[in-house]
Tab-separated table of N, CA and C in Angstrom:
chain	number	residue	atom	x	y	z
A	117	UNK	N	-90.106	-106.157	52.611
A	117	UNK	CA	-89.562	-105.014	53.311
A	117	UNK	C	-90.092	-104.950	54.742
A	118	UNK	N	-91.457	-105.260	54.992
A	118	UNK	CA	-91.914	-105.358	55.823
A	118	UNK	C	-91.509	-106.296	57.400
A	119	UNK	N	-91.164	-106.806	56.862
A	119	UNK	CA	-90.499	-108.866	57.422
A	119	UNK	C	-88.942	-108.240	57.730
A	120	UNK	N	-88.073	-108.277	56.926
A	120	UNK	CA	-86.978	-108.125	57.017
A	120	UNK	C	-85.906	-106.667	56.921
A	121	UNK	N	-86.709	-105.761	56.872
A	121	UNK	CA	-86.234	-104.258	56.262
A	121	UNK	C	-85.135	-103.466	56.938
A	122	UNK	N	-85.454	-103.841	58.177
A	122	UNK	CA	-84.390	-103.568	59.147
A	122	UNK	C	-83.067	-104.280	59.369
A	123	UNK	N	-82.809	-105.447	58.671
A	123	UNK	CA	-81.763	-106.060	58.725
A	123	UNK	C	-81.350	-105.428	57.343
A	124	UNK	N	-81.679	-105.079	56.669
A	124	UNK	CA	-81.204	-104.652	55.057
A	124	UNK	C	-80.545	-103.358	54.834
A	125	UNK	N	-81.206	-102.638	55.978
A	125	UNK	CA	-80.884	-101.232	56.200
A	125	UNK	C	-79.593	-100.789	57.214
A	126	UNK	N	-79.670	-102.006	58.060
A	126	UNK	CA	-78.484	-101.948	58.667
A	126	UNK	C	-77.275	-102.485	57.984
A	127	UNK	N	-77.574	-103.615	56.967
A	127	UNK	CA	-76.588	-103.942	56.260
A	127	UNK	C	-76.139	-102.604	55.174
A	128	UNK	N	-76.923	-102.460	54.827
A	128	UNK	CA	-76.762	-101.375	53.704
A	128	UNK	C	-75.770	-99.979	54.429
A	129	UNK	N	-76.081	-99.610	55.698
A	129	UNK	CA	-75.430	-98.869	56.253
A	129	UNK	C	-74.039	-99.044	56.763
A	130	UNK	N	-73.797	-100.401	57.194
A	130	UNK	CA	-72.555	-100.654	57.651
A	130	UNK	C	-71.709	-101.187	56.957
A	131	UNK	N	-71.766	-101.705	55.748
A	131	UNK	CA	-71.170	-102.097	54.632
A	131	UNK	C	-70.333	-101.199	53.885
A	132	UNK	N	-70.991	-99.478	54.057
A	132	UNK	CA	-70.526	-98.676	53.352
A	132	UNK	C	-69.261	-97.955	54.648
A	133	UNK	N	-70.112	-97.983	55.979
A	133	UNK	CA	-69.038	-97.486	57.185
A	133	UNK	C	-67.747	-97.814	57.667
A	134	UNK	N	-68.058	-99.680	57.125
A	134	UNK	CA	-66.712	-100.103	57.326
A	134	UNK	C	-66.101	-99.916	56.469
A	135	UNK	N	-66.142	-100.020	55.082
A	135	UNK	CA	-65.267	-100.038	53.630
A	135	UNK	C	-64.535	-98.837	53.977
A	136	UNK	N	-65.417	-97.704	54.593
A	136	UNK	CA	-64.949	-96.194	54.918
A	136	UNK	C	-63.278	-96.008	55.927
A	137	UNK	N	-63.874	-96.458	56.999
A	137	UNK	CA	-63.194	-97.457	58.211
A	137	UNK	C	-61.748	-98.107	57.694
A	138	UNK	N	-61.982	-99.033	57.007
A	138	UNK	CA	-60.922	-99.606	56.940
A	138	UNK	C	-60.202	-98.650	55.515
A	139	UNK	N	-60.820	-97.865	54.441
A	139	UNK	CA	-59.437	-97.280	53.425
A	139	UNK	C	-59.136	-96.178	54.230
A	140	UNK	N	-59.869	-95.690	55.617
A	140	UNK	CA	-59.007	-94.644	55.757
A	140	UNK	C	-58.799	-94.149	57.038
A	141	UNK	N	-58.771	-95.489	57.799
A	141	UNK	CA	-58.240	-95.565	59.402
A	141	UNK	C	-57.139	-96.718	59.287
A	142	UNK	N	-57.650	-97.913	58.531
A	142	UNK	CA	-57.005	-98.981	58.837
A	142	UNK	C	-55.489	-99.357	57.817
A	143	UNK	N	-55.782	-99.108	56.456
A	143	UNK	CA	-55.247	-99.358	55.632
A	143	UNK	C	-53.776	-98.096	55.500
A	144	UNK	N	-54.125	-96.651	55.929
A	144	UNK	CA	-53.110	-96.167	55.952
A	144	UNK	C	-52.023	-96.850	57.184
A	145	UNK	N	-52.356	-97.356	58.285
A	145	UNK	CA	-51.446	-97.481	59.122
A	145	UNK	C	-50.728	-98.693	58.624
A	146	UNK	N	-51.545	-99.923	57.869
A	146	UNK	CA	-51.166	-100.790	57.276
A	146	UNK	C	-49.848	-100.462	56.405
A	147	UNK	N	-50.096	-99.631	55.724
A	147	UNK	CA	-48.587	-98.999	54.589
A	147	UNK	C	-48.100	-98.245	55.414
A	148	UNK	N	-48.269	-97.340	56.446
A	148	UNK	CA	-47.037	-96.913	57.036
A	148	UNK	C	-46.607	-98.012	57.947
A	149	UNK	N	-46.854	-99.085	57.908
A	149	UNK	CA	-46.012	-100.070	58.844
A	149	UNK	C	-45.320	-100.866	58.146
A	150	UNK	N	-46.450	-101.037	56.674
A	150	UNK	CA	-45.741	-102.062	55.497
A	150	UNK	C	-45.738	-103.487	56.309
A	151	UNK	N	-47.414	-103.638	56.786
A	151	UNK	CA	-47.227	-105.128	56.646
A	151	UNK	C	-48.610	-104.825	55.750
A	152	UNK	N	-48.839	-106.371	55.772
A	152	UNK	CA	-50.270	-106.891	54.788
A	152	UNK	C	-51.385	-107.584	55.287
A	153	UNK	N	-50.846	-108.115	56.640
A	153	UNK	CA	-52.265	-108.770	57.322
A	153	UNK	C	-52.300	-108.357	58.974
A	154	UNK	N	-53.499	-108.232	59.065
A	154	UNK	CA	-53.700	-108.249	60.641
A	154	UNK	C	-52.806	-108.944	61.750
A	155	UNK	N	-52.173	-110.199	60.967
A	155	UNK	CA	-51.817	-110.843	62.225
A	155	UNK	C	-50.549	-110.240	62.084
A	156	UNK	N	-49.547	-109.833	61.090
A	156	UNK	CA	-48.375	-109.277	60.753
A	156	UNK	C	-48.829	-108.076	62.009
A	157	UNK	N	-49.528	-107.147	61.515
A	157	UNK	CA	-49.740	-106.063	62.224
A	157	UNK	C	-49.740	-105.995	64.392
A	158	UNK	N	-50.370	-107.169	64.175
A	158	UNK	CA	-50.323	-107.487	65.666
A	158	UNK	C	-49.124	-107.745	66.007
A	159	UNK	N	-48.609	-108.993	65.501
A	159	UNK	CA	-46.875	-109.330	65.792
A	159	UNK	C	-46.417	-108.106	66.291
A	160	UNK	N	-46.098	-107.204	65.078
A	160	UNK	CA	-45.355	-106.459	65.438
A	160	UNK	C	-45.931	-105.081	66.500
A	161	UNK	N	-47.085	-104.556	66.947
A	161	UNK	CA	-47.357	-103.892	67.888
A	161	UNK	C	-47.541	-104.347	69.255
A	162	UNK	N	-47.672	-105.760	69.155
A	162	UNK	CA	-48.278	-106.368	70.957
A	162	UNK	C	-47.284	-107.473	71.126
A	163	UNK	N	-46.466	-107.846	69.949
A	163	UNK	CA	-45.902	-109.451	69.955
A	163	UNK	C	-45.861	-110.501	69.788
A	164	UNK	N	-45.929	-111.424	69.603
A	164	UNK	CA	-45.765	-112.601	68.475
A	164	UNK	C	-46.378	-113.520	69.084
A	165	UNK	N	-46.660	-113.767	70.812
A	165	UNK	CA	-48.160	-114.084	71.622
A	165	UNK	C	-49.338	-113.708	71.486
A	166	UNK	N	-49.358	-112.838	70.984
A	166	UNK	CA	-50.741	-112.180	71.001
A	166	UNK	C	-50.965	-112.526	69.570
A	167	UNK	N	-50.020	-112.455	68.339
A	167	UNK	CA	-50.318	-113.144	66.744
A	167	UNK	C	-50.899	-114.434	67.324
A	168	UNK	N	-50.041	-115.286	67.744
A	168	UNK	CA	-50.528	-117.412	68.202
A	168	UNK	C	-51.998	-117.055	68.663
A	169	UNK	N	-52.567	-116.205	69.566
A	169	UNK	CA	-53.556	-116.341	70.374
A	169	UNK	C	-54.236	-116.140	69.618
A	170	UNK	N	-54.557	-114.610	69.064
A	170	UNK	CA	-55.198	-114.387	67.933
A	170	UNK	C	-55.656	-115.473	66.740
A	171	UNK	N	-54.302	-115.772	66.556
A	171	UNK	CA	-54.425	-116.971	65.126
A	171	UNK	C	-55.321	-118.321	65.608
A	172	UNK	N	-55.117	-118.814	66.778
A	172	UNK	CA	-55.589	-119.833	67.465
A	172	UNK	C	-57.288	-119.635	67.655
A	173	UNK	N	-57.276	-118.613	68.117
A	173	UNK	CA	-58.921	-118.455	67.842
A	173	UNK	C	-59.853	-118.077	67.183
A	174	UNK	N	-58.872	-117.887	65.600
A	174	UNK	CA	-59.806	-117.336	64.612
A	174	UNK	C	-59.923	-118.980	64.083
A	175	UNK	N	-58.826	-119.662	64.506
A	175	UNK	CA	-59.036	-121.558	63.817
A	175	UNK	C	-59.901	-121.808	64.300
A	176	UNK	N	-59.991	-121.765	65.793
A	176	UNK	CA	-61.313	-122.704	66.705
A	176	UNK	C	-62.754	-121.891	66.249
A	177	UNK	N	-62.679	-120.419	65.856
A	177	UNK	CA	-64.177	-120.403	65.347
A	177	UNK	C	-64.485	-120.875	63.699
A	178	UNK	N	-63.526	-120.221	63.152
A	178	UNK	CA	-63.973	-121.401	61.910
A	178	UNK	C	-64.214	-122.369	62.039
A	179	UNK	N	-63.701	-123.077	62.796
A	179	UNK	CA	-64.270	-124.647	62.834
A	179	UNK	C	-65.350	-124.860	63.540
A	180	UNK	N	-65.558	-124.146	64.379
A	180	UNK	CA	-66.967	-124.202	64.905
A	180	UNK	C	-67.518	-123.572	63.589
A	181	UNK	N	-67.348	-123.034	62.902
A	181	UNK	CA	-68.358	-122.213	62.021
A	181	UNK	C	-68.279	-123.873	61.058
A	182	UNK	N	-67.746	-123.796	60.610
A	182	UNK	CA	-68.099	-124.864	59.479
A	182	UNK	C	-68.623	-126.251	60.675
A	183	UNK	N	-68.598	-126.241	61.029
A	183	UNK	CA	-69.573	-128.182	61.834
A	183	UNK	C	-71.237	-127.377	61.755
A	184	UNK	N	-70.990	-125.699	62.317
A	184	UNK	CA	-72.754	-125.638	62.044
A	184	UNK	C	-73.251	-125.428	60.320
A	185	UNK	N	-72.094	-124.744	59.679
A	185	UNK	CA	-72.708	-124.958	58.061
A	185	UNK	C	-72.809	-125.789	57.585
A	186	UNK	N	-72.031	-127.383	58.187
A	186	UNK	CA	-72.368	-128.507	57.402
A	186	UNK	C	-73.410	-129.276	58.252
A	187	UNK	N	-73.491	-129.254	59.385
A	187	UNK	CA	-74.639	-129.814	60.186
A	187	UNK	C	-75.979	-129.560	59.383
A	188	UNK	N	-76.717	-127.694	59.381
A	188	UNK	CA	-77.543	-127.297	59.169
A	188	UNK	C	-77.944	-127.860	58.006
A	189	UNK	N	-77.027	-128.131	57.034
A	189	UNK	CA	-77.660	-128.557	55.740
A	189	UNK	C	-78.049	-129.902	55.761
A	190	UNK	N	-76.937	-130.584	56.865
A	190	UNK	CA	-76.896	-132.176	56.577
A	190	UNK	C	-78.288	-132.640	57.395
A	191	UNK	N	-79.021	-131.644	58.419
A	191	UNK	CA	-80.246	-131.872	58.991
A	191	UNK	C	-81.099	-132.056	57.785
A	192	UNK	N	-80.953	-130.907	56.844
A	192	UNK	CA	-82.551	-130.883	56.195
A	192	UNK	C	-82.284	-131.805	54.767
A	193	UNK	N	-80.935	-132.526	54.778
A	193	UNK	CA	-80.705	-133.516	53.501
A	193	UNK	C	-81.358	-135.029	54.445
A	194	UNK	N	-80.909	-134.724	55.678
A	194	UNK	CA	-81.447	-136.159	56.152
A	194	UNK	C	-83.142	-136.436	56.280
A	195	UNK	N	-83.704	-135.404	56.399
A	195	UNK	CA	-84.930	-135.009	56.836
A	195	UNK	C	-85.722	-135.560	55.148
A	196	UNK	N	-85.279	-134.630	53.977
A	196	UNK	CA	-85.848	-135.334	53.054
A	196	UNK	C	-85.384	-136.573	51.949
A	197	UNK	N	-84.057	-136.861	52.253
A	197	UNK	CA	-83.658	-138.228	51.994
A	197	UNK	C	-83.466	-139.641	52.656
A	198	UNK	N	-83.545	-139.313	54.016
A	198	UNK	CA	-83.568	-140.216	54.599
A	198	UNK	C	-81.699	-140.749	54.691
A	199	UNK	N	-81.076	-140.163	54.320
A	199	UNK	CA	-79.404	-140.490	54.193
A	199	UNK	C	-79.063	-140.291	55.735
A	200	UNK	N	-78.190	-140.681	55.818
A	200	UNK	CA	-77.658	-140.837	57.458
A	200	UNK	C	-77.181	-139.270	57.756
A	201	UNK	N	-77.313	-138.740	59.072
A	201	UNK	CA	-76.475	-137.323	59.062
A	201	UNK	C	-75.125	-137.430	58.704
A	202	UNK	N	-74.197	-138.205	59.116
A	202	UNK	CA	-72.539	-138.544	58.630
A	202	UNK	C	-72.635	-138.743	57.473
A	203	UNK	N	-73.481	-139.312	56.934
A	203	UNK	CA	-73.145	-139.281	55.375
A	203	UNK	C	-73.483	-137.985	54.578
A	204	UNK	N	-74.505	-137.639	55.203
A	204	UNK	CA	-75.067	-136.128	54.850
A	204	UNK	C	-74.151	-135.209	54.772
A	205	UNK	N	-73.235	-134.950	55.422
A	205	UNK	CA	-72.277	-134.425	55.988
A	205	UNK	C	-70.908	-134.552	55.752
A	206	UNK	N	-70.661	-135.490	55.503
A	206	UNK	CA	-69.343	-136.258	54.381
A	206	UNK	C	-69.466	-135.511	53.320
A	207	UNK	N	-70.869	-135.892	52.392
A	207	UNK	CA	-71.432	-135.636	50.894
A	207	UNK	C	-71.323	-133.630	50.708
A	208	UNK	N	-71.822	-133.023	52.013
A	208	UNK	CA	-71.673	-131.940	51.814
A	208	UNK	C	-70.356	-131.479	51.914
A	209	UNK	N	-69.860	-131.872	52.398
A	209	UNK	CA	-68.168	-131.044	52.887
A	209	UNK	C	-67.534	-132.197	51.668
A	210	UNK	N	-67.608	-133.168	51.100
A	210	UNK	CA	-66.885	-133.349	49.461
A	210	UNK	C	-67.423	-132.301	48.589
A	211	UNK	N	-68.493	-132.537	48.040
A	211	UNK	CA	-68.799	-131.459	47.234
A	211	UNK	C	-68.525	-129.869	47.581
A	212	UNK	N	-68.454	-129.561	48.393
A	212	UNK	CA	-68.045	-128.466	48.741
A	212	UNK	C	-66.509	-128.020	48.270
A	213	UNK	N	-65.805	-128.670	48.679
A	213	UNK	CA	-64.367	-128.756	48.628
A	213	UNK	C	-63.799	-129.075	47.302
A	214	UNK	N	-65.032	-130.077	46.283
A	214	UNK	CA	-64.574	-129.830	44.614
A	214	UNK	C	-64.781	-128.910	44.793
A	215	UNK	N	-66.157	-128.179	44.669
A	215	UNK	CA	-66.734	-126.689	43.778
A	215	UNK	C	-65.687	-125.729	44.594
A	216	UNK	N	-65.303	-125.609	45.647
A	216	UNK	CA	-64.187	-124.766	46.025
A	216	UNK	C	-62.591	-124.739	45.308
A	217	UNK	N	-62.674	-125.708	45.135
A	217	UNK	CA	-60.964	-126.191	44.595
A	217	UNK	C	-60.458	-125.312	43.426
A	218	UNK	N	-59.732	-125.356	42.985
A	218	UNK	CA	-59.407	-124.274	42.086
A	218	UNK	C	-58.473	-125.375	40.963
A	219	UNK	N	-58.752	-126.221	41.066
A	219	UNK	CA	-57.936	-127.514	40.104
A	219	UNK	C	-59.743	-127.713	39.021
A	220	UNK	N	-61.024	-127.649	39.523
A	220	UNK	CA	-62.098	-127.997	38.603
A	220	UNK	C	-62.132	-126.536	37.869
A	221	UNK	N	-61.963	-125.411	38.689
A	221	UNK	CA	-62.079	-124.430	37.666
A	221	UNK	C	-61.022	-124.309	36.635
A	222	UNK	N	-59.808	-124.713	36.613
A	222	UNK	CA	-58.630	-124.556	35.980
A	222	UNK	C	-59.236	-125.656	34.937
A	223	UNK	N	-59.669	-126.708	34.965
A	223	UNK	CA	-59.771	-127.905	34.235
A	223	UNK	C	-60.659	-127.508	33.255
A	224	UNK	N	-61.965	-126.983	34.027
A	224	UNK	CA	-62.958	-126.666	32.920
A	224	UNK	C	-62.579	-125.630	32.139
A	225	UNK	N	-62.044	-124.609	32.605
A	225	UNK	CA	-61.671	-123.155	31.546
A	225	UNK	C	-60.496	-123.742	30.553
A	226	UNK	N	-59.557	-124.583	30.743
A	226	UNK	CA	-58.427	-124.843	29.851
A	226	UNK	C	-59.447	-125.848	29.007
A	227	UNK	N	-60.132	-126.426	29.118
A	227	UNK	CA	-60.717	-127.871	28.517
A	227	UNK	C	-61.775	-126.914	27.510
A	228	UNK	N	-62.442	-125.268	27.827
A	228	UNK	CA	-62.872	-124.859	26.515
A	228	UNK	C	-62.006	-123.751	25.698
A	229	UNK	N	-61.137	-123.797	26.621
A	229	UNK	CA	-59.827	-122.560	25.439
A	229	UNK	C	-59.522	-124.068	24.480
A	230	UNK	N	-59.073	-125.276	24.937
A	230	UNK	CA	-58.186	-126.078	24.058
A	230	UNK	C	-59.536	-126.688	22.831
A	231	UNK	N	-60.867	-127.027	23.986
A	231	UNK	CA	-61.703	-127.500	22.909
A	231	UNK	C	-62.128	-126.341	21.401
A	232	UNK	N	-61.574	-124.711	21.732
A	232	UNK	CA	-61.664	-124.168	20.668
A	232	UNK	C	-60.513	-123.911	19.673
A	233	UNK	N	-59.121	-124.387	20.075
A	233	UNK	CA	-58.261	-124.510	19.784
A	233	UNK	C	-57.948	-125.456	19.076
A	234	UNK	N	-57.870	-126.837	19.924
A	234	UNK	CA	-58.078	-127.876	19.107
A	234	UNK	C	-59.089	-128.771	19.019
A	235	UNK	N	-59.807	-128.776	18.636
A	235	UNK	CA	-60.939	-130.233	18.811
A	235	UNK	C	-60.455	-131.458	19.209
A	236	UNK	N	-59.826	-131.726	19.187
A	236	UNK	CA	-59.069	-133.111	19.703
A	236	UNK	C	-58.427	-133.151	21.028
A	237	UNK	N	-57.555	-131.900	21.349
A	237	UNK	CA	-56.464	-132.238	22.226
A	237	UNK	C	-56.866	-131.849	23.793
A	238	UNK	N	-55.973	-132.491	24.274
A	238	UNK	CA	-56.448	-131.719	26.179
A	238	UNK	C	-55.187	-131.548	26.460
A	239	UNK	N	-54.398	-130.424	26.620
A	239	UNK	CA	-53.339	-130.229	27.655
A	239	UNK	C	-53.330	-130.448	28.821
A	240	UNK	N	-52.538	-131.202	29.809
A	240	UNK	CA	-52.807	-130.934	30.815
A	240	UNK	C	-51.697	-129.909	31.483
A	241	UNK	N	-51.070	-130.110	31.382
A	241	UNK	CA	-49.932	-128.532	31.293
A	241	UNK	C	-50.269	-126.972	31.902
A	242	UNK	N	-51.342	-127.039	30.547
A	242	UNK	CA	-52.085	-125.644	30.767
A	242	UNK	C	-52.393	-125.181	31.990
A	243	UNK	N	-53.360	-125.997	32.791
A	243	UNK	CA	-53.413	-125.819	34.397
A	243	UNK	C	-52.581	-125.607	35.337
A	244	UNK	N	-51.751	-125.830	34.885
A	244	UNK	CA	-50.262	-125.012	35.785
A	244	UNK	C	-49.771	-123.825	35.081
A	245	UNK	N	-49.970	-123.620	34.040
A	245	UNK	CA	-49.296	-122.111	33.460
A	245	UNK	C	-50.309	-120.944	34.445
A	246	UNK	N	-52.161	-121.613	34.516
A	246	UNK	CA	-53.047	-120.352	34.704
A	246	UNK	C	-53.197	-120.790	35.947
């Protein structure tokens, strides 16, 4: 608490201000306009330049955001494996992108509904119904 208390407290405070913020500044204007996303919302109040611009620079910081989340890690994998940073960095952004995917979670959850179903069988089917 001592070390960090003030970052906790501010989180704790603004977490609840925005949730506030957005069900009941943001979200009503959202349904009286009847769109669903920010950039919809922009389109239609400023124009369909200002959506591209917008959209364009929420890409270029994600991507800056992800080269420093995979960098940072791929420093301290190289540091105690000795693996190259590019490979470091390859290895993190694959694995990443299984455990993200939504084809390993589909695989594993159908593979223990069927293993209690049938002991024998594997649908593969199933993963497209769920």
């Amino acid at each position: 608490m001592y070390l960090y208390g003030t970052q906790y407290i501010m989180s704790g405070l603004g977490i609840p201000v925005g949730g506030l913020l957005a069900a009941y500044g943001i979200l009503p204007v959202f349904y009286e306009m009847q769109v669903s996303t920010a950039y919809e919302y922009l389109e239609r109040r400023f124009g369909k330049t200002t959506r591209i611009v917008t959209a364009t620079l929420y890409t270029f910081q994600t991507i800056l955001y992800m080269g420093v989340v995979l960098y940072a890690p791929a420093l301290a994998l190289n540091a105690v494996t000795g693996l190259s940073t590019w490979a470091s960095i390859l290895t993190l952004a694959a694995i990443c992108m299984i455990y993200s995917s939504q084809i390993i979670d589909c695989e594993l959850s159908s593979d223990g509904v069927l293993r209690r179903v049938h002991p024998l069988g594997r649908n593969r089917p199933l993963c497209l119904v769920s």
